[in-house]
Tab-separated table of C-alpha atoms in Angstrom:
chain	number	residue	atom	x	y	z
A	22	MET	CA	0.000	0.000	0.000
A	23	SER	CA	1.354	3.405	-0.953
A	24	ASP	CA	-0.009	5.066	2.193
A	25	GLN	CA	1.567	2.505	4.546
A	26	LYS	CA	3.579	4.198	7.253
A	27	THR	CA	7.273	3.586	7.715
A	28	GLN	CA	7.473	1.412	10.799
A	29	ILE	CA	10.528	1.630	13.051
A	30	VAL	CA	10.534	-0.883	15.914
A	31	VAL	CA	12.917	-0.524	18.847
A	32	VAL	CA	13.150	-3.499	21.204
A	33	GLY	CA	14.327	-2.462	24.655
A	34	GLY	CA	13.584	0.690	26.622
A	35	GLY	CA	16.885	1.073	28.425
A	36	ALA	CA	19.030	4.186	28.300
A	37	GLY	CA	19.799	3.797	24.583
A	38	GLY	CA	16.424	2.521	23.383
A	39	LEU	CA	14.346	5.099	25.258
A	40	GLU	CA	16.524	7.957	24.048
A	41	LEU	CA	16.251	6.660	20.481
A	42	VAL	CA	12.439	6.439	20.368
A	43	ARG	CA	12.186	9.875	21.979
A	44	ARG	CA	14.298	11.385	19.206
A	45	LEU	CA	12.586	9.410	16.431
A	46	GLY	CA	9.123	10.341	17.681
A	47	SER	CA	10.117	13.973	18.052
A	48	LYS	CA	11.516	14.137	14.517
A	49	TYR	CA	8.975	12.118	12.547
A	50	GLY	CA	5.770	12.210	14.579
A	51	ARG	CA	2.846	9.984	13.609
A	52	ASP	CA	1.893	11.276	10.147
A	53	LYS	CA	4.088	9.079	7.968
A	54	HIS	CA	5.892	7.038	10.599
A	55	ASP	CA	4.938	4.550	13.253
A	56	ILE	CA	7.615	4.394	15.950
A	57	ILE	CA	7.098	1.440	18.296
A	58	LEU	CA	8.948	0.656	21.518
A	59	VAL	CA	8.722	-2.946	22.739
A	60	ASP	CA	9.721	-3.741	26.315
A	61	ARG	CA	8.846	-6.456	28.827
A	62	ASN	CA	8.543	-3.847	31.601
A	63	LEU	CA	6.111	-0.968	32.005
A	64	THR	CA	8.636	1.513	33.350
A	65	HIS	CA	12.249	2.549	32.855
A	66	ILE	CA	14.852	3.264	35.497
A	67	TRP	CA	18.443	4.191	34.714
A	68	LYS	CA	20.445	1.003	35.254
A	69	PRO	CA	23.374	2.684	37.093
A	70	LEU	CA	20.853	3.583	39.829
A	71	LEU	CA	19.831	-0.008	40.547
A	72	HIS	CA	22.442	-0.477	43.262
A	73	GLU	CA	20.834	2.421	45.157
A	74	VAL	CA	17.387	0.853	44.743
A	75	ALA	CA	18.785	-2.468	45.987
A	76	ALA	CA	20.328	-0.892	49.074
A	77	GLY	CA	17.143	1.057	49.819
A	78	SER	CA	18.814	4.443	49.327
A	79	LEU	CA	16.637	5.383	46.357
A	80	ASP	CA	12.865	5.245	45.925
A	81	ALA	CA	12.530	3.988	42.353
A	82	ASN	CA	8.920	5.197	42.202
A	83	LEU	CA	10.202	8.765	42.163
A	84	ASP	CA	12.827	8.199	39.473
A	85	GLU	CA	11.288	5.713	37.040
A	86	VAL	CA	9.693	6.692	33.725
A	87	GLY	CA	6.411	5.150	32.597
A	88	TYR	CA	6.646	4.101	28.948
A	89	GLY	CA	2.966	4.762	28.249
A	90	GLY	CA	2.964	8.398	29.291
A	91	HIS	CA	6.361	9.013	27.712
A	92	ALA	CA	5.101	7.533	24.420
A	93	VAL	CA	2.088	9.870	24.329
A	94	ARG	CA	4.304	12.874	24.956
A	95	TRP	CA	6.887	12.053	22.287
A	96	GLY	CA	4.822	10.563	19.484
A	97	TYR	CA	5.647	6.879	19.544
A	98	ARG	CA	3.718	3.754	20.581
A	99	PHE	CA	4.561	1.406	23.434
A	100	PHE	CA	3.915	-2.336	23.337
A	101	ASN	CA	4.376	-4.372	26.504
A	102	GLY	CA	6.089	-7.617	25.533
A	103	ALA	CA	9.351	-9.535	25.226
A	104	LEU	CA	11.030	-10.365	21.939
A	105	GLU	CA	10.706	-14.043	21.037
A	106	SER	CA	11.809	-14.224	17.391
A	107	ILE	CA	12.737	-12.208	14.303
A	108	ASP	CA	11.557	-13.130	10.800
A	109	ARG	CA	13.945	-11.326	8.455
A	110	THR	CA	12.168	-12.585	5.343
A	111	THR	CA	8.796	-10.999	6.100
A	112	ARG	CA	10.283	-8.307	8.380
A	113	HIS	CA	8.226	-9.154	11.423
A	114	ILE	CA	9.088	-9.725	15.045
A	115	THR	CA	7.083	-11.971	17.347
A	116	THR	CA	6.680	-11.172	21.033
A	117	ALA	CA	6.233	-13.900	23.639
A	118	PRO	CA	2.915	-14.315	25.470
A	119	LEU	CA	2.561	-11.843	28.336
A	120	LEU	CA	1.686	-13.591	31.603
A	121	ASP	CA	0.441	-12.197	34.910
A	122	ASP	CA	1.890	-13.097	38.333
A	123	ALA	CA	-0.309	-16.199	38.468
A	124	GLY	CA	0.991	-17.429	35.109
A	125	LYS	CA	-2.213	-16.650	33.215
A	126	GLU	CA	-1.963	-15.242	29.723
A	127	VAL	CA	-2.748	-11.537	29.421
A	128	ILE	CA	-1.660	-11.007	25.809
A	129	GLY	CA	-0.915	-13.828	23.399
A	130	ARG	CA	1.936	-13.987	20.908
A	131	HIS	CA	1.938	-10.864	18.774
A	132	ARG	CA	3.459	-10.121	15.372
A	133	ILE	CA	4.730	-6.632	14.650
A	134	ARG	CA	5.830	-5.498	11.217
A	135	TYR	CA	8.973	-3.422	10.796
A	136	ASP	CA	10.760	-1.536	8.052
A	137	TYR	CA	13.676	-0.865	10.377
A	138	LEU	CA	14.433	-2.796	13.558
A	139	VAL	CA	16.699	-1.710	16.398
A	140	LEU	CA	17.747	-4.238	19.044
A	141	ALA	CA	18.515	-2.458	22.326
A	142	PHE	CA	17.368	-4.850	25.043
A	143	GLY	CA	20.666	-5.000	26.916
A	144	GLY	CA	22.372	-8.030	28.364
A	145	VAL	CA	22.489	-10.141	31.503
A	146	SER	CA	25.179	-11.038	34.006
A	147	ASN	CA	27.639	-13.658	32.807
A	148	ASP	CA	27.829	-16.500	35.326
A	149	PHE	CA	30.764	-18.076	33.393
A	150	GLY	CA	29.214	-21.494	34.049
A	151	VAL	CA	29.980	-21.365	37.776
A	152	PRO	CA	27.750	-23.933	39.547
A	153	GLY	CA	25.063	-22.541	41.843
A	154	VAL	CA	25.100	-18.951	40.615
A	155	ARG	CA	21.647	-18.929	39.036
A	156	GLU	CA	20.110	-20.828	41.937
A	157	ASN	CA	21.674	-19.024	44.903
A	158	ALA	CA	22.904	-15.562	43.894
A	159	GLN	CA	21.010	-12.289	43.492
A	160	PHE	CA	21.359	-10.174	40.339
A	161	LEU	CA	20.850	-6.459	39.723
A	162	GLU	CA	19.817	-6.331	36.063
A	163	HIS	CA	16.374	-4.723	36.415
A	164	ARG	CA	14.143	-3.126	39.008
A	165	GLY	CA	12.367	-6.335	40.030
A	166	GLN	CA	15.675	-7.880	41.075
A	167	ALA	CA	16.719	-4.726	42.929
A	168	ASP	CA	13.397	-4.694	44.808
A	169	SER	CA	13.819	-8.373	45.685
A	170	PHE	CA	17.314	-7.818	47.041
A	171	ARG	CA	16.140	-4.830	49.102
A	172	GLN	CA	13.432	-6.926	50.771
A	173	LYS	CA	15.849	-9.772	51.513
A	174	LEU	CA	18.328	-7.260	52.914
A	175	LEU	CA	15.687	-5.817	55.230
A	176	ASN	CA	14.651	-9.291	56.386
A	177	ALA	CA	18.265	-10.193	57.139
A	178	CYS	CA	18.757	-6.966	59.095
A	179	LEU	CA	15.550	-7.513	61.072
A	180	ARG	CA	16.671	-11.047	61.858
A	181	ALA	CA	20.088	-9.909	63.073
A	182	ASN	CA	18.526	-7.098	65.105
A	183	HIS	CA	16.164	-9.574	66.798
A	184	GLU	CA	18.981	-12.032	67.534
A	185	HIS	CA	21.010	-9.233	69.079
A	186	ASN	CA	18.078	-8.260	71.297
A	187	THR	CA	17.575	-11.858	72.417
A	188	GLY	CA	21.098	-12.548	73.622
A	189	ASN	CA	23.382	-12.874	70.595
A	190	PRO	CA	25.586	-9.770	70.482
A	191	GLU	CA	27.631	-11.300	67.637
A	192	ALA	CA	24.685	-11.376	65.199
A	193	ARG	CA	25.704	-9.999	61.814
A	194	VAL	CA	24.414	-9.636	58.244
A	195	ARG	CA	27.035	-11.123	55.934
A	196	ILE	CA	26.904	-10.085	52.277
A	197	CYS	CA	29.233	-11.413	49.587
A	198	ILE	CA	29.417	-9.448	46.333
A	199	ILE	CA	31.114	-11.190	43.427
A	200	GLY	CA	32.549	-8.840	40.814
A	201	GLY	CA	34.722	-5.792	41.406
A	202	GLY	CA	33.355	-3.654	38.591
A	203	ALA	CA	31.302	-0.511	39.038
A	204	THR	CA	28.139	-2.299	40.220
A	205	GLY	CA	29.895	-4.384	42.867
A	206	VAL	CA	31.958	-1.483	44.171
A	207	GLU	CA	29.056	0.968	44.277
A	208	LEU	CA	26.734	-1.515	45.986
A	209	SER	CA	29.368	-2.269	48.626
A	210	ALA	CA	29.555	1.393	49.604
A	211	GLU	CA	25.814	2.000	49.327
A	212	LEU	CA	25.078	-0.812	51.787
A	213	TYR	CA	27.029	1.004	54.490
A	214	ASN	CA	25.192	4.216	53.701
A	215	ALA	CA	21.868	2.369	54.117
A	216	ALA	CA	22.964	0.641	57.327
A	217	LYS	CA	23.633	3.980	58.989
A	218	SER	CA	19.954	4.861	58.579
A	219	LEU	CA	18.366	1.629	59.778
A	220	ARG	CA	18.150	2.772	63.396
A	221	TYR	CA	15.519	5.271	62.272
A	222	TYR	CA	13.355	2.421	60.968
A	223	GLY	CA	12.890	0.476	64.171
A	224	LEU	CA	16.184	-1.426	64.233
A	225	GLU	CA	17.495	0.123	67.443
A	226	VAL	CA	20.746	-1.797	67.727
A	227	PHE	CA	21.530	-2.323	64.052
A	228	ASP	CA	24.066	-0.085	62.339
A	229	GLU	CA	26.987	-0.410	59.957
A	230	SER	CA	29.036	-2.263	62.588
A	231	LYS	CA	26.626	-5.216	62.255
A	232	LEU	CA	27.275	-5.436	58.522
A	233	GLU	CA	29.999	-7.610	56.993
A	234	VAL	CA	30.519	-7.051	53.264
A	235	THR	CA	33.039	-9.049	51.248
A	236	LEU	CA	33.848	-7.965	47.684
A	237	LEU	CA	35.477	-10.618	45.490
A	238	GLU	CA	37.286	-9.879	42.232
A	239	ALA	CA	38.868	-12.595	40.086
A	240	GLY	CA	41.270	-10.155	38.409
A	241	PRO	CA	44.336	-8.467	39.876
A	242	ARG	CA	42.393	-5.337	40.948
A	243	ILE	CA	38.922	-3.920	41.269
A	244	LEU	CA	37.649	-1.368	38.746
A	245	PRO	CA	39.842	-2.357	35.781
A	246	GLN	CA	38.085	0.303	33.648
A	247	ILE	CA	39.757	3.186	35.502
A	248	ASP	CA	43.371	4.088	36.235
A	249	ALA	CA	45.174	1.802	38.675
A	250	GLU	CA	45.920	4.663	41.080
A	251	LEU	CA	42.266	5.669	41.220
A	252	ALA	CA	41.197	2.041	41.643
A	253	GLY	CA	43.572	1.918	44.596
A	254	THR	CA	41.866	4.999	46.022
A	255	ALA	CA	38.505	3.273	45.682
A	256	ARG	CA	39.818	0.175	47.431
A	257	HIS	CA	41.157	2.269	50.293
A	258	GLU	CA	37.798	4.049	50.667
A	259	LEU	CA	35.935	0.725	50.732
A	260	GLU	CA	38.267	-0.745	53.335
A	261	GLN	CA	37.853	2.363	55.474
A	262	LEU	CA	34.108	1.708	55.433
A	263	GLY	CA	34.645	-1.889	56.491
A	264	VAL	CA	34.458	-3.776	53.196
A	265	SER	CA	36.767	-6.771	52.888
A	266	VAL	CA	38.169	-6.419	49.362
A	267	ARG	CA	39.575	-9.680	47.985
A	268	GLU	CA	41.323	-9.446	44.621
A	269	ASN	CA	42.774	-12.389	42.664
A	270	THR	CA	39.968	-14.489	44.144
A	271	GLN	CA	38.171	-16.769	41.712
A	272	VAL	CA	34.779	-18.216	42.644
A	273	VAL	CA	34.198	-21.874	41.722
A	274	GLN	CA	30.904	-22.623	43.511
A	275	VAL	CA	28.006	-20.604	44.945
A	276	ASN	CA	25.985	-22.325	47.659
A	277	GLU	CA	22.882	-21.119	49.471
A	278	HIS	CA	24.852	-19.638	52.374
A	279	SER	CA	28.475	-19.684	51.239
A	280	VAL	CA	30.825	-18.953	48.356
A	281	GLU	CA	33.661	-21.341	47.528
A	282	THR	CA	36.900	-20.012	46.026
A	283	LYS	CA	39.532	-21.677	43.863
A	284	ALA	CA	41.891	-21.597	46.855
A	285	GLY	CA	39.517	-23.902	48.738
A	286	GLU	CA	38.060	-21.293	51.074
A	287	ALA	CA	34.350	-21.171	51.930
A	288	ILE	CA	33.132	-17.632	52.625
A	289	PRO	CA	29.897	-17.599	54.663
A	290	ALA	CA	27.150	-15.261	53.462
A	291	ASP	CA	23.499	-14.505	54.199
A	292	LEU	CA	23.110	-12.709	50.868
A	293	ILE	CA	25.134	-13.282	47.698
A	294	VAL	CA	25.190	-10.837	44.774
A	295	TRP	CA	26.630	-11.743	41.374
A	296	ALA	CA	27.906	-8.664	39.524
A	297	ALA	CA	30.585	-10.144	37.280
A	298	GLY	CA	30.595	-9.755	33.514
A	299	VAL	CA	27.984	-9.106	30.812
A	300	LYS	CA	26.679	-11.358	28.042
A	301	GLY	CA	23.740	-11.438	25.655
A	302	ALA	CA	20.257	-12.038	27.022
A	303	ASP	CA	18.988	-15.572	27.531
A	304	GLY	CA	17.327	-17.091	24.470
A	305	VAL	CA	19.098	-14.844	21.944
A	306	THR	CA	20.478	-17.782	19.976
A	307	GLU	CA	16.949	-18.984	19.182
A	308	MET	CA	15.591	-15.574	18.154
A	309	SER	CA	17.067	-15.331	14.671
A	310	ASP	CA	19.894	-16.296	12.328
A	311	LEU	CA	21.763	-13.034	12.948
A	312	GLU	CA	25.472	-13.363	13.673
A	313	LEU	CA	26.369	-13.600	17.368
A	314	ASN	CA	29.703	-13.537	19.168
A	315	ARG	CA	30.725	-16.078	21.817
A	316	LEU	CA	28.869	-14.030	24.469
A	317	SER	CA	25.598	-14.171	22.504
A	318	GLN	CA	25.763	-10.506	21.510
A	319	PHE	CA	24.724	-9.333	18.040
A	320	VAL	CA	27.770	-8.619	15.883
A	321	VAL	CA	27.423	-5.233	14.179
A	322	ARG	CA	29.400	-3.326	11.590
A	323	PRO	CA	30.827	0.147	12.306
A	324	THR	CA	27.523	1.584	11.041
A	325	LEU	CA	25.869	-0.385	13.898
A	326	GLN	CA	23.929	-2.451	11.346
A	327	THR	CA	23.936	-6.188	11.940
A	328	THR	CA	26.298	-8.096	9.652
A	329	LEU	CA	23.534	-10.010	7.838
A	330	ASP	CA	20.767	-7.407	7.544
A	331	ASP	CA	21.027	-3.718	6.636
A	332	HIS	CA	17.586	-3.024	8.104
A	333	ILE	CA	18.438	-4.314	11.577
A	334	PHE	CA	20.604	-2.289	13.974
A	335	ALA	CA	21.838	-3.217	17.448
A	336	LEU	CA	23.204	-1.041	20.239
A	337	GLY	CA	24.190	-1.178	23.899
A	338	ASP	CA	25.004	-4.305	25.884
A	339	CYS	CA	23.288	-6.665	23.413
A	340	ALA	CA	25.642	-5.543	20.606
A	341	SER	CA	29.278	-6.320	19.876
A	342	CYS	CA	31.005	-3.614	17.841
A	343	LEU	CA	34.708	-3.924	17.117
A	344	LEU	CA	35.795	-0.716	15.420
A	345	PRO	CA	38.685	-0.706	12.910
A	346	GLY	CA	42.072	-0.451	14.605
A	347	GLN	CA	40.720	-1.454	18.018
A	348	GLU	CA	41.619	-4.615	19.920
A	349	ARG	CA	38.425	-4.851	21.958
A	350	PRO	CA	34.743	-4.164	21.273
A	351	ILE	CA	33.063	-1.047	22.658
A	352	PRO	CA	32.695	-1.535	26.437
A	353	PRO	CA	29.250	-2.157	27.984
A	354	ARG	CA	28.697	1.220	29.638
A	355	ALA	CA	25.833	3.685	29.875
A	356	GLN	CA	27.837	6.227	27.869
A	357	SER	CA	28.303	3.633	25.105
A	358	ALA	CA	24.546	3.082	24.816
A	359	HIS	CA	23.959	6.848	24.772
A	360	GLN	CA	26.471	7.436	21.974
A	361	MET	CA	25.276	4.447	19.966
A	362	ALA	CA	21.647	5.571	20.240
A	363	SER	CA	22.586	8.964	18.816
A	364	HIS	CA	24.476	7.309	15.976
A	365	VAL	CA	21.657	4.897	15.118
A	366	PHE	CA	19.251	7.843	15.050
A	367	ASP	CA	21.498	9.699	12.595
A	368	ASN	CA	21.971	6.635	10.392
A	369	LEU	CA	18.246	5.853	10.341
A	370	CYS	CA	17.602	9.407	9.176
A	371	ARG	CA	20.331	9.150	6.540
A	372	MET	CA	19.118	5.755	5.351
A	373	GLN	CA	15.575	7.022	4.789
A	374	ALA	CA	16.898	10.077	2.975
A	375	GLY	CA	18.999	7.918	0.632
A	376	LYS	CA	22.289	9.206	2.047
A	377	PRO	CA	25.350	7.045	2.798
A	378	LEU	CA	25.636	5.856	6.373
A	379	LYS	CA	28.437	6.942	8.688
A	380	ASP	CA	30.666	4.753	10.812
A	381	PHE	CA	30.391	5.007	14.567
A	382	VAL	CA	33.167	6.772	16.483
A	383	TYR	CA	33.312	5.970	20.182
A	384	LYS	CA	34.483	8.793	22.430
A	385	ASP	CA	35.645	7.582	25.804
A	386	HIS	CA	34.561	10.242	28.267
A	387	GLY	CA	36.095	8.276	31.098
A	388	SER	CA	34.583	6.354	33.963
A	389	LEU	CA	33.161	7.431	37.285
A	390	VAL	CA	32.311	5.214	40.213
A	391	SER	CA	30.209	6.439	43.111
A	392	LEU	CA	31.022	5.264	46.630
A	393	SER	CA	27.627	6.537	47.825
A	394	ARG	CA	27.847	9.761	49.819
A	395	PHE	CA	31.355	8.870	50.951
A	396	SER	CA	33.431	9.483	47.843
A	397	THR	CA	33.543	9.348	44.072
A	398	VAL	CA	36.552	8.358	42.036
A	399	GLY	CA	37.194	8.115	38.347
A	400	SER	CA	38.600	9.791	35.298
A	401	LEU	CA	37.172	12.191	32.770
A	402	MET	CA	38.275	13.559	29.449
A	403	GLY	CA	38.880	17.200	30.265
A	404	ASN	CA	40.028	20.053	28.036
A	405	LEU	CA	41.115	21.963	31.120
A	406	VAL	CA	44.292	19.932	31.439
A	407	GLY	CA	44.653	18.840	27.838
A	408	GLY	CA	43.484	15.241	27.925
A	409	ARG	CA	42.560	12.745	30.589
A	410	MET	CA	42.155	14.290	33.983
A	411	ALA	CA	41.798	12.517	37.272
A	412	VAL	CA	39.002	13.776	39.485
A	413	GLU	CA	38.211	13.008	43.070
A	414	GLY	CA	36.020	14.266	45.870
A	415	ARG	CA	33.383	16.924	45.301
A	416	LEU	CA	34.219	17.488	41.628
A	417	ALA	CA	33.877	13.777	40.877
A	418	ARG	CA	30.597	13.539	42.791
A	419	TRP	CA	29.231	16.472	40.789
A	420	ALA	CA	30.384	14.853	37.541
A	421	TYR	CA	28.816	11.502	38.493
A	422	GLN	CA	25.481	13.190	39.187
A	423	SER	CA	25.801	15.052	35.892
A	424	LEU	CA	25.752	11.738	34.001
A	425	TYR	CA	22.237	11.114	35.294
A	426	ARG	CA	21.201	14.676	34.477
A	427	MET	CA	22.394	14.158	30.906
A	428	HIS	CA	20.325	10.964	30.770
A	429	LEU	CA	17.209	12.844	31.908
A	430	ILE	CA	17.725	15.474	29.214
A	431	ALA	CA	18.301	12.762	26.583
A	432	ILE	CA	14.992	10.997	27.289
A	433	HIS	CA	12.843	14.021	28.190
A	434	GLY	CA	14.281	16.865	26.112
A	435	TRP	CA	15.937	19.991	27.471
A	436	TRP	CA	13.058	21.824	29.146
A	437	ARG	CA	11.399	18.868	30.835
A	438	GLY	CA	14.784	17.336	31.667
A	439	ILE	CA	15.916	20.493	33.445
A	440	SER	CA	12.632	20.721	35.374
A	441	LEU	CA	13.007	17.102	36.546
A	442	ILE	CA	16.560	17.824	37.684
A	443	VAL	CA	15.275	20.730	39.795
A	444	ILE	CA	12.468	18.572	41.214
A	445	GLY	CA	15.012	15.856	41.976
A	446	HIS	CA	17.065	18.268	44.059
A	447	VAL	CA	13.965	19.183	46.055
A	448	ASN	CA	13.053	15.525	46.579
A	449	GLN	CA	16.540	14.760	47.884
A	450	ILE	CA	16.020	17.431	50.530
A	451	VAL	CA	12.512	16.568	51.682
A	452	ARG	CA	12.163	12.791	51.088
A	453	PRO	CA	13.381	10.037	53.438
A	454	LYS	CA	16.904	8.839	52.785
A	455	LEU	CA	16.019	5.156	52.945
A	456	LYS	CA	13.348	3.200	51.067
A	457	LEU	CA	12.931	-0.264	52.542
A	458	HIS	CA	9.362	-1.252	51.667
């Protein structure tokens, strides 16, 4: 049909996907285009904030974005579902049946036509085949998992508080975090921030001294994405808080209440968090015949098009992009997804206009890691000192918060983004510091 709209389907409403549909909807509107966002969740929360949700330091209800309302505002459509398969011949995707909490079908399998398809549904933690991880460890990949961890944390703290009151002064909450990247490091610090506030929530004798956090890293140091000196600063800050940082410690088995290391040690734990590595989402290999790497990520060309189909793009953690002259693919970071979303938007516009596509250029703006309210360490690309500049303390904390402000502007536009930033400052002043239920 000549009047058929150009249909652009984006699967995944994370940082990259949500920014992309916002820009596509803003540019094209609904007259000649149909922009569709497909996501298994109803709301979006910035993934780097999940450790704060897990620790109870952040009320996700105040920071999440509802896809439905956002879609109305920016001129795209939202479909609640999870990608099941891609038919490249007919250019359709099929979403899996949507089930309620009782397992009853709400929406059956659904076919959605596309002219252009963008895969942006992120990845999952890589368990590296370690026995017991999936059965006994907690993950922080989406809000549901963060909420679950927060409830289990509260239960463990209540239990330790009760034991202390009934004659066991040695009662502790033991938490083992596996993976010394940004998520593991930030969660370790945030837990101590949360513990300081528990006394205001009825746990009279529970504070940070009743918390034992062990952070395990298989590599030679935590935070390999930042300079070694700054990683050392982060380790020192964590140890000052009370975290036991164990580098060069490989996990070989995760049990219900302990973690076994290659050296034969069994580390006791009430809660175990797996935060090591990223791979493609479960079930990706059955979705299509698109090329995947060994981590089940979609292999893309420098244009961010998949290798086998010009009409399918991939970005963020579900994509593997090795740029010419580079030894490693683009790292799985929030800034990567942001830059890739902008590039896919430009290339989609160029493709529809009949213009040649451009290759992606990744600009490393550095890494920042928040140690809750205690400290922030990292590195930024700064023109002030002619290249990479190390930042610590207040400047780093301001820069870390600025990353989230940039995300708000990217998904809401300048005016609404700025207003939400102002409202966020007010909420930080007037709202409780801990969200446990």
